[in-house]
Amino acid sequence: MNPTMQLPVEQVAKVVRRHLVTQRDSDASEDADHAHADHSEITVHDTNQPHHGDSHSIDSTIRNAYKLPGGSIVDGIYKWTAHVESERKQRLLRSQSISFPIPEQSSTHDLSQRLKQPGGFRRHYVLSKAAKQGRKPPNLWTNSFAEFLCLYGHFGGEDLSDDDELESSSDEDEEAVIGYGSSILNEASSSKTPSLNRTASTSYKRKSNHDRAAIASTSGRRRTSEATPLLSKPKNNPPAGGTATPAKAVFLLLKSFVTTGIMFLPKAFYNGGLIFSILGMIFIAAISLYSFLSLVETRTAVPAGFGDMGGVLFGSKMRMAVLICITLSQIGFVCAYMSFVAENLQSLILTFSKCRVSIPLHVLILAQCFVFIPLAMIRKIQRLSVFALIADVFIVIGLMYLYYYDFYTMATSGVADISFFSAERFPLFIGTTIFTYEGIGLVIPITEAMKEPKRLPQVLWRTMAFITLLFSTMGAISYMAFGDNVQTIVLLNLPAKDPGVSTIIALYSLAICLSIPLQLFPAIRIMENGLFTTRSGKNNTIVKWEKNVFRVAVVFMCAWVSIVGSKDKLDKFVALVGTLFCAPLCFLFPPLFHLKAAAKSYLRKCADVAVMLFGLLCMLYGTAMVLVQWNSSVGIDPIKRCIARST
């Protein structure tokens, strides 16, 4: 079956003309002509004007196009629309009884008409070359470049949407932003082509369109007028297919999971006990994998982003709940990372000052704001990709050195005193593990980016197996190396007198600093979409500065939360973020959505309910136990710790 969408030529030309620059005939004022020459809004010509008047208007339109940037490139579009309009009016003069185009019967004439369209020769060459080589013709979703403009509103490489869309067109949409700052993922999916052929089941298609329309109307992000095209680019529908291979998907998953959380795992093993922690890691990894696969299946039935998926299935309140959890979890990550960097900086300063100078953590946290505020002003996540790449390199170096020193410590000093299970502190282990495994937001973007999405389940379980092995060995080996003396950040257990340790701590801290803007980006974009609903700052300096002030306030708010949660409570703060915000994202929403949209068998429904109950238990019981133990820890003087590390 041919998936291309058949559109009447005149309808295509009419919609495309809305994006063209036109100039009205006006002998009254020369200035009015120049004003219209630079105006990109829609101008519809009166079909009752005489033909010679239209000819003058068409010529004026074509001349004006050359004044635009890249005007010579788009000249063919102007000429084609003018030709279609001219033929239409000639038919009206010949016969007023025909109000619709007569379909052509001659295949030769049809071919010549297609060749005359913009990009026609190129399309004909591609199809002919495929036929000569015996290959399957490429999947062309539209019959011409003009139809593509009609359907998607792109013109000359620019998005001619309204101001609100223009401001966010370079950013990921709020559901794509849920990719948690994975800018490399954007590169993997940047070459994807929009699709008109959707895989959504008919049972949810009508409801999906209705709910999305309701969501769009309540958010107020798009202003409509008489000039608004009826056919616009769909925001949340999945693309036709990506280009990412399974190897690249594995890399993206590893990049998203292996971050700061792995540095908290040795302390988490201390809180849970060695045997319980190893078994708990495997169990939580299996539950996380089930949630990931459930979300992939749900997306097949409801092709939407994570938040809109909840809106389609349960209404706008569920969509809001998902977005709130995403926002708060991202802010929690940023706060934990700021505390992580501050403690490492404090350790470095003590090391270089020979344990004489100790700068308070809150000062170091506030100092980071002056670094992150300029980065928070970046509105294109692609510009942060270089920071992500550098951070990945530093993280790998830090992990390799930590493995080396753990084995070296056990080889020289033996295994430290350890426990197999801790009945009092195990909820802290659960929260930290959920924090470490949280990565549900990347599942949908990676699915869309893959060339063969059906291979994603195999990629997921293999990647999760490797990550579980990495996390378990890192937590267990470091715990066995340092025992009860293990620090919340295991890097602080390394000897301060070793110059290589200072280098590793500095590189790892720098890596986390470079990761913080990527973690903060989704939260800021989601909050801006909710607060600045009807105004755009693209051409409004006041609104733009309001958004800048808002971003500065978010950075300082993260610093304040980090200060509150950092003083001898970093392990508890990480566990609280995991149980309160990450648990519903990973264990509550995916099985709930799968239960309603994709669960067919009784066994799968029972599994969904069981995972939801587990997520609810982690959220309620884990959060309560973390709060009960919030003030139970005893602070360690940084100077005394520095002296102990130096001996």
Coordinates of C-alpha atoms in Angstrom, one line a residue, residues 69-531:
P69 CA 17.9 35.8 2.9
G70 CA 18.3 32.8 0.5
G71 CA 15.7 34.3 -1.9
S72 CA 17.3 32.8 -5.0
I73 CA 17.1 29.3 -3.4
V74 CA 13.3 29.5 -2.9
D75 CA 12.6 31.2 -6.2
G76 CA 11.1 28.0 -7.6
I77 CA 8.5 27.8 -4.8
Y78 CA 7.2 31.3 -5.7
K79 CA 7.1 30.6 -9.4
W80 CA 5.3 27.2 -8.9
T81 CA 2.6 28.7 -6.7
A82 CA 2.2 31.6 -9.1
H83 CA 1.8 29.1 -12.0
V84 CA -0.8 27.1 -10.2
E85 CA -2.8 30.2 -9.3
S86 CA -2.6 31.4 -12.8
E87 CA -3.9 28.1 -14.2
R88 CA -6.7 28.1 -11.7
K89 CA -8.0 31.5 -12.7
Q90 CA -7.7 30.7 -16.4
R91 CA -10.0 27.7 -15.9
L92 CA -12.4 30.0 -14.0
L93 CA -12.5 32.3 -17.0
R94 CA -13.2 29.4 -19.4
S95 CA -15.9 27.8 -17.3
Q96 CA -17.5 28.9 -14.0
S97 CA -19.2 25.5 -13.7
I98 CA -16.0 23.6 -12.6
S99 CA -14.9 24.4 -9.1
F100 CA -12.5 21.5 -8.6
P101 CA -9.4 20.3 -10.4
I102 CA -10.0 17.5 -13.0
P103 CA -7.8 14.5 -12.3
E104 CA -5.3 13.9 -15.1
Q105 CA -5.7 10.7 -17.0
S106 CA -2.4 10.6 -18.9
S107 CA 0.5 9.2 -17.0
T108 CA 2.9 11.1 -19.3
H109 CA 1.2 14.4 -18.5
D110 CA 1.2 13.5 -14.8
L111 CA 4.9 12.8 -14.9
S112 CA 5.6 16.1 -16.6
Q113 CA 3.6 17.9 -14.0
R114 CA 5.5 16.3 -11.2
L115 CA 8.8 17.2 -12.9
K116 CA 7.7 20.9 -13.0
Q117 CA 7.1 20.9 -9.3
P118 CA 10.0 22.2 -7.0
G119 CA 12.3 19.3 -6.3
G120 CA 10.6 17.2 -9.0
F121 CA 13.8 16.3 -10.9
R122 CA 15.6 15.2 -7.8
R123 CA 12.7 13.0 -6.7
H124 CA 12.4 11.5 -10.2
Y125 CA 16.2 10.8 -10.2
V126 CA 16.1 9.0 -6.8
L127 CA 13.1 6.8 -7.8
S128 CA 14.6 6.0 -11.2
K129 CA 18.0 5.1 -9.7
A130 CA 16.4 2.8 -7.2
A131 CA 14.4 1.1 -10.0
K132 CA 17.5 0.5 -12.1
Q133 CA 19.4 -1.0 -9.2
G134 CA 16.5 -3.3 -8.3
R135 CA 16.1 -1.8 -4.9
K136 CA 12.9 -0.9 -3.1
P137 CA 11.9 2.7 -3.8
P138 CA 12.6 5.1 -0.9
N139 CA 9.6 5.8 1.3
L140 CA 8.5 9.3 0.2
W141 CA 5.8 10.5 2.6
T142 CA 4.8 13.3 0.3
N143 CA 4.6 13.6 -3.5
S144 CA 6.6 16.8 -3.7
F145 CA 8.5 19.3 -1.7
A146 CA 5.6 21.7 -1.9
E147 CA 3.4 19.1 -0.1
F148 CA 6.0 18.8 2.6
L149 CA 5.8 22.5 3.1
C150 CA 2.1 22.3 3.2
L151 CA 2.1 19.6 5.9
Y152 CA 5.0 20.6 8.1
G153 CA 5.3 24.4 7.8
H154 CA 9.1 24.3 7.2
F155 CA 10.4 26.6 4.5
G156 CA 14.0 27.0 3.4
G157 CA 15.3 25.2 6.6
E158 CA 13.4 27.6 8.9
D159 CA 10.3 26.9 11.0
L160 CA 7.7 29.5 10.2
S161 CA 5.5 28.9 13.2
D162 CA 4.3 31.6 15.6
D163 CA 6.6 33.3 18.1
D164 CA 6.0 30.8 20.9
E165 CA 6.9 27.9 18.7
L166 CA 9.9 29.7 17.2
E167 CA 11.4 30.3 20.7
S168 CA 11.2 26.6 21.6
S169 CA 11.8 25.1 18.1
S170 CA 15.5 24.9 18.7
D171 CA 14.9 23.2 22.0
E172 CA 13.6 19.8 22.6
D173 CA 9.9 19.7 23.1
E174 CA 9.0 19.3 26.7
E175 CA 8.5 15.6 26.3
A176 CA 11.7 15.2 24.4
V177 CA 13.4 17.2 27.0
I178 CA 12.5 14.5 29.4
G179 CA 15.5 12.8 27.9
Y180 CA 17.2 14.1 31.0
G181 CA 19.8 16.2 29.2
S182 CA 21.1 13.6 26.8
S183 CA 22.3 15.8 24.1
I184 CA 24.0 13.0 22.2
L185 CA 20.5 11.5 21.8
N186 CA 19.5 14.6 19.9
E187 CA 22.3 13.9 17.4
A188 CA 21.2 10.3 17.0
S189 CA 17.7 11.4 16.1
S190 CA 18.4 14.6 14.3
S191 CA 18.2 13.0 10.8
K192 CA 14.8 11.5 11.4
T193 CA 12.0 12.3 9.0
P194 CA 8.5 13.1 10.2
S195 CA 5.9 10.5 9.4
L196 CA 2.3 10.6 8.4
N197 CA 1.8 7.0 9.0
R198 CA 1.2 6.4 12.7
T199 CA 1.1 3.1 14.5
A200 CA -1.4 4.2 17.1
S201 CA -4.3 1.8 17.5
T202 CA -7.7 3.2 16.5
S203 CA -9.1 2.8 20.0
Y204 CA -6.8 5.5 21.3
K205 CA -6.4 7.7 18.2
R206 CA -9.6 9.8 18.7
K207 CA -9.0 10.1 22.4
S208 CA -5.4 11.0 21.8
N209 CA -6.3 13.8 19.5
H210 CA -9.0 15.1 21.7
D211 CA -6.9 15.1 24.8
R212 CA -3.9 16.7 23.1
A213 CA -6.2 19.4 21.8
A214 CA -7.5 20.0 25.3
I215 CA -4.0 20.0 26.7
A216 CA -2.8 22.5 24.1
S217 CA -5.7 24.8 24.7
T218 CA -5.2 24.8 28.5
S219 CA -1.5 25.4 28.2
G220 CA -2.0 28.3 25.9
R221 CA 1.4 27.9 24.2
R222 CA 0.0 28.5 20.7
R223 CA -2.0 31.5 19.6
T224 CA -4.3 30.9 16.6
S225 CA -5.8 33.4 14.2
E226 CA -7.4 33.4 10.8
A227 CA -3.9 33.1 9.3
T228 CA -3.0 30.0 11.3
P229 CA -2.4 27.0 9.0
L230 CA -4.9 24.1 9.6
L231 CA -2.1 21.6 8.8
S232 CA 0.8 22.0 11.2
K233 CA 3.6 19.9 12.4
P234 CA 2.5 17.4 15.0
K235 CA 4.4 17.9 18.2
N236 CA 4.3 14.6 20.1
N237 CA 3.8 12.0 17.4
P238 CA 6.7 9.6 16.9
P239 CA 8.9 10.0 13.8
A240 CA 8.9 7.4 11.1
G241 CA 12.2 6.0 12.1
G242 CA 15.6 6.9 13.4
T243 CA 19.1 6.1 12.4
A244 CA 20.6 4.9 15.8
T245 CA 22.1 1.4 15.8
P246 CA 21.8 -0.9 18.8
A247 CA 25.5 -0.1 19.6
K248 CA 24.6 3.6 19.8
A249 CA 21.5 2.9 21.9
V250 CA 23.7 1.0 24.4
F251 CA 26.1 3.9 24.5
L252 CA 23.2 6.3 25.2
L253 CA 21.9 4.1 28.0
L254 CA 25.3 3.7 29.6
K255 CA 25.8 7.4 29.4
S256 CA 22.5 8.1 31.2
F257 CA 23.0 5.6 34.0
V258 CA 26.7 5.8 34.9
T259 CA 26.8 9.3 36.6
T260 CA 27.2 10.5 40.1
G261 CA 24.9 7.9 41.6
I262 CA 27.6 5.2 41.4
M263 CA 29.7 7.2 43.8
F264 CA 27.0 6.9 46.5
L265 CA 26.6 3.1 46.1
P266 CA 29.4 2.0 48.6
K267 CA 27.7 4.0 51.3
A268 CA 24.4 2.5 50.2
F269 CA 25.9 -1.0 50.6
Y270 CA 26.9 0.0 54.1
N271 CA 23.3 1.0 54.8
G272 CA 21.8 -2.2 53.5
G273 CA 24.5 -4.8 54.2
L274 CA 26.5 -6.7 51.6
I275 CA 24.2 -9.7 50.8
F276 CA 21.0 -7.7 51.0
S277 CA 22.4 -5.0 48.8
I278 CA 23.6 -7.4 46.1
L279 CA 20.2 -9.1 46.0
G280 CA 18.4 -5.8 46.2
M281 CA 20.4 -4.4 43.2
I282 CA 19.4 -7.4 41.1
F283 CA 15.8 -7.1 42.1
I284 CA 15.4 -3.4 41.5
A285 CA 17.2 -3.8 38.2
A286 CA 14.7 -6.5 37.1
I287 CA 11.8 -4.3 38.2
S288 CA 13.3 -1.3 36.4
L289 CA 13.7 -3.4 33.2
Y290 CA 10.1 -4.5 33.4
S291 CA 9.0 -0.9 33.7
F292 CA 11.2 0.1 30.7
L293 CA 9.8 -2.6 28.5
S294 CA 6.2 -1.8 29.6
L295 CA 6.7 1.8 28.6
V296 CA 7.9 0.7 25.2
E297 CA 4.8 -1.4 24.7
T298 CA 2.6 1.4 25.9
R299 CA 4.2 3.8 23.4
T300 CA 3.2 1.4 20.6
A301 CA -0.4 1.7 21.6
V302 CA -0.3 5.4 22.5
P303 CA 2.4 7.1 20.4
A304 CA 3.2 10.1 22.7
G305 CA 5.8 11.3 25.1
F306 CA 5.9 10.3 28.7
G307 CA 3.8 13.2 30.0
D308 CA 1.3 13.3 27.1
M309 CA 0.9 9.5 27.4
G310 CA -0.5 10.1 30.9
G311 CA -2.7 12.9 29.5
V312 CA -4.1 10.7 26.8
L313 CA -4.9 7.8 29.1
F314 CA -5.9 9.5 32.3
G315 CA -6.4 13.2 31.5
S316 CA -4.5 16.4 32.0
K317 CA -4.0 15.9 35.8
M318 CA -2.0 12.7 35.2
R319 CA 0.1 14.6 32.6
M320 CA 0.7 17.3 35.2
A321 CA 1.7 14.7 37.8
V322 CA 4.2 13.1 35.5
L323 CA 5.8 16.5 34.6
I324 CA 5.9 17.5 38.3
C325 CA 7.8 14.3 39.2
I326 CA 10.2 14.8 36.3
T327 CA 10.8 18.4 37.3
L328 CA 11.4 17.6 41.0
S329 CA 13.6 14.6 40.3
Q330 CA 15.8 16.7 38.0
I331 CA 16.0 19.4 40.6
G332 CA 16.9 16.8 43.2
F333 CA 19.7 15.5 40.9
V334 CA 21.0 19.0 40.5
C335 CA 21.0 19.6 44.3
A336 CA 22.7 16.3 45.0
Y337 CA 25.3 17.0 42.3
M338 CA 26.0 20.5 43.8
S339 CA 26.6 19.0 47.2
F340 CA 28.8 16.3 45.7
V341 CA 31.0 19.0 44.0
A342 CA 31.1 21.1 47.1
E343 CA 32.4 18.2 49.3
N344 CA 35.0 17.3 46.7
L345 CA 36.2 20.9 46.4
Q346 CA 36.4 21.2 50.2
S347 CA 38.5 18.0 50.2
L348 CA 40.8 19.4 47.5
I349 CA 41.3 22.7 49.4
L350 CA 42.1 20.9 52.6
T351 CA 44.6 18.7 50.7
F352 CA 46.4 21.6 49.1
S353 CA 46.5 23.6 52.3
K354 CA 47.7 20.6 54.3
C355 CA 44.5 20.4 56.3
R356 CA 44.7 24.1 57.5
V357 CA 42.0 25.8 55.4
S358 CA 38.4 24.6 55.6
I359 CA 35.8 26.5 53.6
P360 CA 32.2 25.8 54.7
L361 CA 30.1 23.8 52.3
H362 CA 27.4 26.4 51.9
V363 CA 30.0 28.9 50.6
L364 CA 31.3 26.4 48.0
I365 CA 27.7 25.6 47.0
L366 CA 26.8 29.3 46.5
A367 CA 30.1 29.8 44.6
Q368 CA 28.9 27.2 42.0
C369 CA 25.9 29.4 41.2
F370 CA 28.1 31.9 39.5
V371 CA 29.3 29.2 37.1
F372 CA 25.9 27.6 36.5
I373 CA 23.9 30.8 36.0
P374 CA 25.5 31.6 32.6
L375 CA 25.0 28.0 31.5
A376 CA 21.4 28.1 32.6
M377 CA 20.8 30.9 30.1
I378 CA 21.6 28.5 27.2
R379 CA 18.3 27.8 25.4
K380 CA 19.6 25.2 22.9
I381 CA 20.5 21.9 24.6
Q382 CA 22.7 21.0 21.6
R383 CA 25.2 23.6 22.8
L384 CA 25.7 21.6 25.9
S385 CA 26.7 18.4 24.1
V386 CA 30.4 19.2 24.3
F387 CA 30.1 19.4 28.1
A388 CA 28.5 15.9 28.2
L389 CA 31.2 14.4 26.2
I390 CA 34.0 15.8 28.4
A391 CA 32.1 14.7 31.5
D392 CA 31.8 11.1 30.2
V393 CA 35.6 10.9 29.7
F394 CA 36.3 12.1 33.2
I395 CA 33.8 9.8 34.8
V396 CA 35.3 6.7 33.1
I397 CA 38.8 7.8 34.3
G398 CA 37.5 8.2 37.8
L399 CA 35.8 4.7 37.8
M400 CA 38.9 3.0 36.5
Y401 CA 41.1 4.5 39.2
L402 CA 38.6 3.7 41.9
Y403 CA 38.5 0.0 40.9
Y404 CA 42.3 0.0 40.9
Y405 CA 42.5 1.5 44.4
D406 CA 39.8 -0.8 45.9
F407 CA 41.6 -3.9 44.8
Y408 CA 44.9 -2.5 45.9
T409 CA 43.5 -1.7 49.4
M410 CA 42.0 -5.2 49.8
A411 CA 45.3 -6.8 48.6
T412 CA 47.4 -4.9 51.1
S413 CA 45.0 -4.5 54.1
G414 CA 42.5 -7.3 53.6
V415 CA 38.7 -7.1 53.7
A416 CA 37.3 -4.6 56.2
D417 CA 34.6 -5.2 58.8
I418 CA 31.3 -5.6 57.0
S419 CA 27.7 -6.6 57.7
F420 CA 25.4 -8.7 55.6
F421 CA 22.1 -6.9 56.5
S422 CA 21.2 -3.8 58.3
A423 CA 17.6 -3.8 59.5
E424 CA 17.7 -0.1 60.6
R425 CA 19.3 1.5 57.5
F426 CA 18.1 -0.6 54.6
P427 CA 15.5 2.0 53.4
L428 CA 18.4 4.3 52.7
F429 CA 19.8 1.6 50.4
I430 CA 16.6 1.3 48.5
G431 CA 16.3 5.0 47.9
T432 CA 19.9 5.4 46.7
T433 CA 19.5 2.4 44.4
I434 CA 16.4 3.8 42.8
F435 CA 18.2 7.2 42.4
T436 CA 21.0 5.4 40.7
Y437 CA 18.8 3.4 38.3
E438 CA 16.5 6.2 37.4
G439 CA 16.6 6.7 33.6
I440 CA 13.0 6.0 32.5
G441 CA 12.9 9.3 30.6
L442 CA 15.4 8.1 28.0
V443 CA 13.4 5.0 27.0
I444 CA 10.9 6.8 24.6
P445 CA 13.6 9.1 22.9
I446 CA 15.9 6.1 22.3
T447 CA 13.0 4.1 20.9
E448 CA 12.3 6.8 18.4
A449 CA 16.0 7.2 17.6
M450 CA 16.6 3.6 16.8
K451 CA 16.6 2.4 13.2
E452 CA 15.0 -0.9 14.4
P453 CA 12.9 -0.2 17.5
K454 CA 12.0 -3.9 17.7
R455 CA 15.5 -4.6 18.9
L456 CA 15.2 -2.2 21.8
P457 CA 14.1 -4.9 24.4
Q458 CA 17.2 -7.0 23.6
V459 CA 19.4 -3.9 24.0
L460 CA 17.7 -2.9 27.2
W461 CA 18.1 -6.2 29.0
R462 CA 21.7 -6.6 28.0
T463 CA 22.5 -3.1 29.0
M464 CA 20.7 -3.5 32.3
A465 CA 22.7 -6.7 33.0
F466 CA 26.0 -4.9 32.4
I467 CA 25.0 -1.9 34.5
T468 CA 23.8 -4.1 37.3
L469 CA 27.2 -5.9 37.3
L470 CA 29.0 -2.6 37.3
F471 CA 27.0 -1.1 40.1
S472 CA 27.1 -4.2 42.2
T473 CA 30.8 -4.7 41.9
M474 CA 31.5 -1.1 42.6
G475 CA 29.4 -0.9 45.7
A476 CA 30.5 -4.3 47.0
I477 CA 34.2 -4.0 46.4
S478 CA 34.4 -0.4 47.8
Y479 CA 32.4 -1.4 50.8
M480 CA 34.6 -4.4 51.4
A481 CA 37.7 -2.2 51.0
F482 CA 36.6 0.5 53.5
G483 CA 34.0 -1.2 55.7
D484 CA 32.2 1.0 58.2
N485 CA 34.5 3.9 57.4
V486 CA 33.2 4.3 53.9
Q487 CA 32.2 7.9 53.1
T488 CA 29.0 9.1 51.5
I489 CA 31.1 10.0 48.5
V490 CA 33.6 7.1 48.2
L491 CA 36.2 9.3 46.5
L492 CA 36.8 10.9 49.9
N493 CA 38.1 7.5 51.2
L494 CA 41.1 7.8 48.8
P495 CA 44.4 8.9 50.4
A496 CA 44.9 12.7 50.2
K497 CA 48.7 12.4 50.0
D498 CA 48.5 10.7 46.6
P499 CA 48.7 13.3 43.8
G500 CA 46.8 11.0 41.5
V501 CA 43.9 11.0 43.9
S502 CA 43.6 14.8 43.8
T503 CA 43.7 14.7 40.1
I504 CA 40.9 12.1 40.0
I505 CA 38.7 14.0 42.4
A506 CA 39.3 17.2 40.5
L507 CA 38.4 15.5 37.1
Y508 CA 35.3 13.8 38.5
S509 CA 34.1 17.0 40.2
L510 CA 34.6 18.8 36.9
A511 CA 32.6 16.1 35.1
I512 CA 29.7 16.5 37.5
C513 CA 29.9 20.3 37.1
L514 CA 29.6 19.9 33.3
S515 CA 26.6 17.5 33.8
I516 CA 24.6 19.9 36.1
P517 CA 23.4 22.2 33.2
L518 CA 22.2 19.2 31.3
Q519 CA 20.2 18.0 34.4
L520 CA 18.8 21.4 35.0
F521 CA 17.7 22.1 31.4
P522 CA 14.6 19.8 31.4
A523 CA 13.3 21.2 34.7
I524 CA 13.7 24.8 33.6
R525 CA 12.0 24.1 30.2
I526 CA 9.0 22.3 31.8
M527 CA 8.5 25.1 34.4
E528 CA 8.8 27.8 31.8
N529 CA 6.2 26.1 29.6
G530 CA 3.9 26.1 32.6
L531 CA 4.5 29.6 33.8

